[in-house]
Short mmCIF file of C-alpha atoms in Angstrom, two decimals:
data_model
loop_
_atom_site.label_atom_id
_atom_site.label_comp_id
_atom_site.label_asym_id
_atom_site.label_seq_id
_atom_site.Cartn_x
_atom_site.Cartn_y
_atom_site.Cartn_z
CA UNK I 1288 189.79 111.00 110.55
CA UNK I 1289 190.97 108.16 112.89
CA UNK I 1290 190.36 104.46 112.11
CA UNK I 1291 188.37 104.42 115.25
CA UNK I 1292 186.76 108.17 116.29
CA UNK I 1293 184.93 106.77 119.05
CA UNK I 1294 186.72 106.12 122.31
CA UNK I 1295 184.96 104.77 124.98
CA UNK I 1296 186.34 106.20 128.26
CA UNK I 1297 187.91 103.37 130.91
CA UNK I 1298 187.46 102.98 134.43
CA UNK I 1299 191.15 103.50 134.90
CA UNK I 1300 190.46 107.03 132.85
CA UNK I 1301 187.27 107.74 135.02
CA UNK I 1302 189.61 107.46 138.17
CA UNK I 1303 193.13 108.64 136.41
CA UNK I 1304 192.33 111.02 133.58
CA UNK I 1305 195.82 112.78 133.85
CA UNK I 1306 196.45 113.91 130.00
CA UNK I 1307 195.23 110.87 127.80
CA UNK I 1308 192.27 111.95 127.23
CA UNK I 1309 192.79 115.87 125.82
CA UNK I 1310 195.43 114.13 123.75
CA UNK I 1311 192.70 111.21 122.50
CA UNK I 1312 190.25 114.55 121.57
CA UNK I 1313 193.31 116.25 119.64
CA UNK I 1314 194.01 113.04 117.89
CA UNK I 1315 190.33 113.45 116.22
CA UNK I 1316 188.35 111.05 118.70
CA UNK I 1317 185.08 111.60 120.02
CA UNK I 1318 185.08 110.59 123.98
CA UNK I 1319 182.02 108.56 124.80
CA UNK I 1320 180.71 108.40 128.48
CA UNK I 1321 178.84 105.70 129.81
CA UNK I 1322 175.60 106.78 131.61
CA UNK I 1323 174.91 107.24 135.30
CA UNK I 1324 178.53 109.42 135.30
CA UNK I 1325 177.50 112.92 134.62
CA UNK I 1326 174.53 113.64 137.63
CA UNK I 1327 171.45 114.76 135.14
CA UNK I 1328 168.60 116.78 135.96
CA UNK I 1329 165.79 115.61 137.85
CA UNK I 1330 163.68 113.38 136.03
CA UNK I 1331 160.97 116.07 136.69
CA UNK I 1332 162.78 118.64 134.75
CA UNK I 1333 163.60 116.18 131.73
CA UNK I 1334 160.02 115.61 131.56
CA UNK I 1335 159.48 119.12 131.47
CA UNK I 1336 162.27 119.99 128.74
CA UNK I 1337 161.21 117.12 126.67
CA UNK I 1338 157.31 117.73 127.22
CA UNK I 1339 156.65 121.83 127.55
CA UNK I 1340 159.80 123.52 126.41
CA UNK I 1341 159.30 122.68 122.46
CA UNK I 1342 156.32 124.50 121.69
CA UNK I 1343 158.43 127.79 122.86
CA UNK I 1344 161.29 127.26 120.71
CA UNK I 1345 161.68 130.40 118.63
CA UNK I 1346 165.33 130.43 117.02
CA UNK I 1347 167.44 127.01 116.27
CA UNK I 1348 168.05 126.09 120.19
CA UNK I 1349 167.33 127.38 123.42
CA UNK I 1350 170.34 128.79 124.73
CA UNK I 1351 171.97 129.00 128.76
CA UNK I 1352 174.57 132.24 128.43
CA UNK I 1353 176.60 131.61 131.97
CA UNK I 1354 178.53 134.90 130.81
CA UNK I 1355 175.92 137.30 131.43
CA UNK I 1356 173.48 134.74 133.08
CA UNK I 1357 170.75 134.96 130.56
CA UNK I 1358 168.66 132.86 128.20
CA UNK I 1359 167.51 133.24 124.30
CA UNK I 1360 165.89 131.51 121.31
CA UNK I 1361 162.62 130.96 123.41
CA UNK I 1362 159.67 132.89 124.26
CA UNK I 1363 159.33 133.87 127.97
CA UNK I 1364 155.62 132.40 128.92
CA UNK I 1365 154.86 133.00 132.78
CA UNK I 1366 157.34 131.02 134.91
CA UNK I 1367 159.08 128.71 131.86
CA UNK I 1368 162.01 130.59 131.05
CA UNK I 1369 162.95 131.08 134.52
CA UNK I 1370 162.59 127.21 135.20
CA UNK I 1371 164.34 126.34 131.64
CA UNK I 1372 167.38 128.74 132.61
CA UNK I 1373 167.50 127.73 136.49
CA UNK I 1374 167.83 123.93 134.71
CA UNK I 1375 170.09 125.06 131.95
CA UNK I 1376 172.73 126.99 134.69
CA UNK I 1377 172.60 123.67 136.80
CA UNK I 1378 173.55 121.47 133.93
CA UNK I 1379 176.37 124.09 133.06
CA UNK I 1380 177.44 124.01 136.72
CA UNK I 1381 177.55 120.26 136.68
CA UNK I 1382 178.96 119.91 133.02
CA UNK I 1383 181.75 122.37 134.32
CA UNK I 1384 182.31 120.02 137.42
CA UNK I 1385 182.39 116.82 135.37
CA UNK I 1386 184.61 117.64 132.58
CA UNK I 1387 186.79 119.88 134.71
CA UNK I 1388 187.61 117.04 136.16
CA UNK I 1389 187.82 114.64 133.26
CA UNK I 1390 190.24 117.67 131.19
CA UNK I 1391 192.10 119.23 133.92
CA UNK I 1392 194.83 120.62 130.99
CA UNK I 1393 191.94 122.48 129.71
CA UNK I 1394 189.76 123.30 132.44
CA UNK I 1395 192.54 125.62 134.07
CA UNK I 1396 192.37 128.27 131.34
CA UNK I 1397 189.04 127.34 129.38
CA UNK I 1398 185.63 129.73 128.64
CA UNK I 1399 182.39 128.04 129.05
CA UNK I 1400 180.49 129.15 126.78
CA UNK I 1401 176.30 128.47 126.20
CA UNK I 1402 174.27 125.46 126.92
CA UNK I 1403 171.72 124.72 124.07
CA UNK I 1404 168.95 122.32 125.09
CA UNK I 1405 167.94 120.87 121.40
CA UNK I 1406 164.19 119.83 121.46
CA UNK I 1407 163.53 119.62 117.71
CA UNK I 1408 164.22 115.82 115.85
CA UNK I 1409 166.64 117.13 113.71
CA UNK I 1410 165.72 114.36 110.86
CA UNK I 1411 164.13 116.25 108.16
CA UNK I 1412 164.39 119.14 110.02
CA UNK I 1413 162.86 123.04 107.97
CA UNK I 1414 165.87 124.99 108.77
CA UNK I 1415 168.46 127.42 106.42
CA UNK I 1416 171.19 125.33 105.08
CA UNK I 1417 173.74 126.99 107.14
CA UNK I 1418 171.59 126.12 110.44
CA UNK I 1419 171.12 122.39 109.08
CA UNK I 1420 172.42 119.66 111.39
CA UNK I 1421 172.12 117.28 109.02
CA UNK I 1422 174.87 118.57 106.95
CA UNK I 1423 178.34 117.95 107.46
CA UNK I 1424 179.89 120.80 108.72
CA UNK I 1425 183.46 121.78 111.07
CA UNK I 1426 181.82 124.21 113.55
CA UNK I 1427 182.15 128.22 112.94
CA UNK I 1428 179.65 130.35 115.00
CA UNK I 1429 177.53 133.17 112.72
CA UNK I 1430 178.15 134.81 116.18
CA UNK I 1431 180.71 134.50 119.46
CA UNK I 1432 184.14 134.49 117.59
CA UNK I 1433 186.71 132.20 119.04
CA UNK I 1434 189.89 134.02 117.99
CA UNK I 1435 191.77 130.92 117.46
CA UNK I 1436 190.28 128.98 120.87
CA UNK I 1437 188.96 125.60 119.98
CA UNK I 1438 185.28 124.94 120.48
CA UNK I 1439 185.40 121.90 122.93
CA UNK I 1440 181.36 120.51 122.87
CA UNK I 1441 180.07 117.91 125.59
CA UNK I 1442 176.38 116.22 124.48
CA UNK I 1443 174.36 114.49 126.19
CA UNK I 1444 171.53 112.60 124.94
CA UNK I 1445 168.13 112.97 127.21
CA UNK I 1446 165.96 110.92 124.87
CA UNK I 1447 164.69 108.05 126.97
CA UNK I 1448 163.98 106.04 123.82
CA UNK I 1449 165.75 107.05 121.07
CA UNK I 1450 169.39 106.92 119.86
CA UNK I 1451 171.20 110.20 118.50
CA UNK I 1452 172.69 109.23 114.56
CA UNK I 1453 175.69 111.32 113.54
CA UNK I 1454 177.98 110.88 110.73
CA UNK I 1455 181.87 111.58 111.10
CA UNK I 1456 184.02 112.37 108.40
CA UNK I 1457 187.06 113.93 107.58
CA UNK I 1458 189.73 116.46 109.83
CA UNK I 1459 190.38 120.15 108.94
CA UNK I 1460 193.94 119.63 107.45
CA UNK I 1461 192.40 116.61 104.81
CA UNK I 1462 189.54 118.96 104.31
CA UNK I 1463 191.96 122.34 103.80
CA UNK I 1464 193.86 119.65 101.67
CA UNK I 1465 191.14 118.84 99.40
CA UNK I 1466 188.63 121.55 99.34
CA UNK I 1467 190.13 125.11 100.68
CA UNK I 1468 190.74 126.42 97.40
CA UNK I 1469 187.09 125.83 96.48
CA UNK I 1470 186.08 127.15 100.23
CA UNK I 1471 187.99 130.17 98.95
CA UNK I 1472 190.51 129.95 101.84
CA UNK I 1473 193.40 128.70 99.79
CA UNK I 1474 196.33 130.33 99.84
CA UNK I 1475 195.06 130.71 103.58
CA UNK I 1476 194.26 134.38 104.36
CA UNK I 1477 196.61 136.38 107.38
CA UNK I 1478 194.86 135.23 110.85
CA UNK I 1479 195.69 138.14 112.86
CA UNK I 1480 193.39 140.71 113.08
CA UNK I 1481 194.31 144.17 112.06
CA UNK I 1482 194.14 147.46 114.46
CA UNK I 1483 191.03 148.10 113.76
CA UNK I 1484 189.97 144.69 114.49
CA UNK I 1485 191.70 144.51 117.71
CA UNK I 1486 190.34 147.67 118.96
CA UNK I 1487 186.92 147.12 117.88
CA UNK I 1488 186.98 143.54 119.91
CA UNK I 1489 188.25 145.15 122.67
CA UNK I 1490 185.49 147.80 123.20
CA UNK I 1491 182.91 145.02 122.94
CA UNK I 1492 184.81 142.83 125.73
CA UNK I 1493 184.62 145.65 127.60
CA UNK I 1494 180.85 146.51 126.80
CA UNK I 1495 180.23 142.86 127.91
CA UNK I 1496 181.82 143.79 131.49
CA UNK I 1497 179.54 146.32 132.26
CA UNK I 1498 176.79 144.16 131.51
CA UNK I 1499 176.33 143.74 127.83
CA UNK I 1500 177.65 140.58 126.86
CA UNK I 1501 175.22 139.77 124.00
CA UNK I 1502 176.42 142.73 122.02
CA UNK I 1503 180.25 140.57 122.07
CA UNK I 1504 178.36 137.53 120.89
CA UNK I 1505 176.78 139.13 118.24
CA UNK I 1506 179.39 141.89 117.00
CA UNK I 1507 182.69 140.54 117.19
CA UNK I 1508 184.67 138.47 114.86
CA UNK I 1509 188.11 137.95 113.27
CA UNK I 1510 190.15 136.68 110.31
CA UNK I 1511 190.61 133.40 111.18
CA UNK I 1512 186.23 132.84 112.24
CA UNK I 1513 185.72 134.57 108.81
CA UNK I 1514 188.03 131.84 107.05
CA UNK I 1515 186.31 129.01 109.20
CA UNK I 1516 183.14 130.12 108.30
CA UNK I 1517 183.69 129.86 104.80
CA UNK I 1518 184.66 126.08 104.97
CA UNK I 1519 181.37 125.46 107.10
CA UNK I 1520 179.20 127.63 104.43
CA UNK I 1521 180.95 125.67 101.46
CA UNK I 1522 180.52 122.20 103.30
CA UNK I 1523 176.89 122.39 103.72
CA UNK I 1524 176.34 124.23 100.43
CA UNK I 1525 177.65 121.69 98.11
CA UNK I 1526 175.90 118.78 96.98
CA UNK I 1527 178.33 116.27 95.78
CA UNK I 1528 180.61 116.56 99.24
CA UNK I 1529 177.42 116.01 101.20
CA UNK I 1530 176.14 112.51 98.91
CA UNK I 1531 179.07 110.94 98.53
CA UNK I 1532 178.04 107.62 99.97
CA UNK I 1533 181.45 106.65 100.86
CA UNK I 1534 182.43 109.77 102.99
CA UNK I 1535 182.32 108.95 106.70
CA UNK I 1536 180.85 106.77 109.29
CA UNK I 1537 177.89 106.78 111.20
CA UNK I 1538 177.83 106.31 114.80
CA UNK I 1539 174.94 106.02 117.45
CA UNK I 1540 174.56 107.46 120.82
CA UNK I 1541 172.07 105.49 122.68
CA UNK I 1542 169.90 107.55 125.66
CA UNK I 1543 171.39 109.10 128.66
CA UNK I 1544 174.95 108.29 126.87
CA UNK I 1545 177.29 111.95 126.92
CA UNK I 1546 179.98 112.58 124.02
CA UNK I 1547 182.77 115.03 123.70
CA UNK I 1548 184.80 116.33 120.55
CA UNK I 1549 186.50 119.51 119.40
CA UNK I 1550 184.11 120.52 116.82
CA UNK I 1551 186.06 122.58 114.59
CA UNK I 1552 188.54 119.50 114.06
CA UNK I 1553 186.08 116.58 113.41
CA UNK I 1554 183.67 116.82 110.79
CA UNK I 1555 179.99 116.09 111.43
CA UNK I 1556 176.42 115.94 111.29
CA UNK I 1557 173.60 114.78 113.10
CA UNK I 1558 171.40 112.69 111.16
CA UNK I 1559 168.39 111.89 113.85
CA UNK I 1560 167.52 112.67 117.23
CA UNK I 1561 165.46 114.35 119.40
CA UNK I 1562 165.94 116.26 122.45
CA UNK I 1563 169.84 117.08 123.75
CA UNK I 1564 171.95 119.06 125.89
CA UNK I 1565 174.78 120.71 124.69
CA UNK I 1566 177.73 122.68 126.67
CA UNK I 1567 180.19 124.65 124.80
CA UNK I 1568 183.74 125.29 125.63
CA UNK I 1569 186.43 127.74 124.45
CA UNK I 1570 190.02 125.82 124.96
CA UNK I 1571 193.23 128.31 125.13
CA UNK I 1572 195.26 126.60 122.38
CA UNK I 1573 198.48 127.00 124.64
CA UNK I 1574 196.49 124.41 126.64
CA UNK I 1575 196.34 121.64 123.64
CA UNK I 1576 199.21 119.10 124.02
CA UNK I 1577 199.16 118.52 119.80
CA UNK I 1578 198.66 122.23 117.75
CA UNK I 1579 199.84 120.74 114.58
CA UNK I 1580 196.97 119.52 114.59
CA UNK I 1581 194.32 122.80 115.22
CA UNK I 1582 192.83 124.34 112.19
CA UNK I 1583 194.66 127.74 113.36
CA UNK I 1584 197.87 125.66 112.70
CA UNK I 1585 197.09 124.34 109.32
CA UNK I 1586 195.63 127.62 108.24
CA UNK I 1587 199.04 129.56 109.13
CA UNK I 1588 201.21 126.96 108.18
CA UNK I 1589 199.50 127.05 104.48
CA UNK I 1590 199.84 130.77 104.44
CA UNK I 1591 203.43 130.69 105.52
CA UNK I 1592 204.16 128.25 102.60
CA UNK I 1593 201.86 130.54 100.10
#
């Protein structure tokens, strides 16, 4: 983990992004942006997400799918849903915009993936373990394998009041370091996907083109998600890495501030806070200026030395 994970993004880098700043988020950093730069909804429809959409939660977050143009994880009462997803595709639209902008080495080749709006506080939170922000975790989706792509996340925090608390702790390779044997991931499993794989992710890519994306979300996977899984499930399953009281540093992200860090790099948790909006990229790694540094590159380079 850096010294300092939290960079705050310049003026100059506002006007003259060029590179620096997908190098800053492959270095480990989190990129903080200072409010009033990202356009927001209105503050009718914050009102409304933070005010009418809880109550209709029914899975962990309510979830914008621009491939496929749907919503899930709420119950569709009257006209909500089609007012939470007509606010959901605008933020993706504008998130796209923003950061497209802001990571033009990425934004070439990436896949925008959902946008969660998080109503729930997630202090104290009655969730599964696996599902629990609160634990320190390197993301790995139960469902929408990347394949190797690096999960690129940009929050914002739409709490007018109240701060969003994470905790930041260590990288993948000191992680794979210390605990991949016990993850069960040590000597590193081959990442490529067999035949069988292959072909079986290629029907579902092509189910999702004729109009059935959800069944790729939910059915594909590969070697390498499998092994990243298992460090996220051993993470948040064991005690002692999760109490150590000298593991990591907290940080706060006041209201209305955004943040964005390659999740399966930079491990975290979010401690406290209520109500959030979250956009989800897949990066091509051919786009990332540092591999050495990608869990895909620590992972092979640990089986080549097996």
């Amino acid at each position: 983990m850096s010294e300092q994970p939290l960079h705050r993004v310049t003026a100059e880098e506002y006007d003259n992004p060029g590179d620096r700043l997908e190098r800053t988020l492959e270095q480990g950093n989190i990129l903080l942006f200072e409010p009033g730069r990202l356009p927001l909804p209105s503050e009718e429809d914050l009102h409304f997400l933070r005010n009418e959409v809880g109550k209709l939660i029914k899975l962990k977050n309510i979830s914008y799918h621009p491939h496929g143009d749907y919503i899930s994880g709420m119950k569709n009462e009257g006209d909500a849903g089609e007012q939470v997803m007509r606010i959901l595709r605008e933020h993706s639209r504008t998130v796209n915009a923003f950061l497209g902008r802001m990571l033009p080495g990425y934004s070439a080749s990436w896949s925008p993936r959902k946008v969660n709006f998080r109503p729930v506080q997630e202090k104290g939170r009655v969730i599964k373990r696996h599902s629990n922000n609160e634990l320190l975790h390197v993301d790995a989706f139960p469902a929408g394998a990347t394949h190797g792509w690096r999960p690129l996340r940009f929050f914002t925090n739409i709490n007018p009041e109240e701060a969003r608390i994470w905790r930041i702790a260590e990288e993948f390779r000191e992680l794979y370091q210390a605990y991949g044997e016990a993850a069960g991931i040590a000597p590193a499993p081959a990442l490529r996907q067999g035949l069988g794989e292959r072909a079986w992710s290629g029907a579902l890519r092509g189910l999702a083109s004729l109009g059935l994306p959800q069944l790729q979300v939910v059915g594909d996977t590969s070697p390498y998600d499998r092994a990243m899984r298992r460090m996220h499930n051993w993470m948040k399953d064991n005690d002692d890495y999760q109490n150590d009281p000298d593991r990591g540093v907290k940080l706060s992200f006041e209201p209305f501030h955004s943040w964005c860090v390659f999740t399966d790099l930079v491990s975290h948790a979010a401690l406290s806070g209520q109500h959030a909006l979250v956009a989800t990229y897949y990066v091509k790694p051919e786009a990332c200026h540092l591999p050495e540094r990608s869990p895909w590159k620590v992972l092979e380079q640990a089986g080549q030395a097996a």
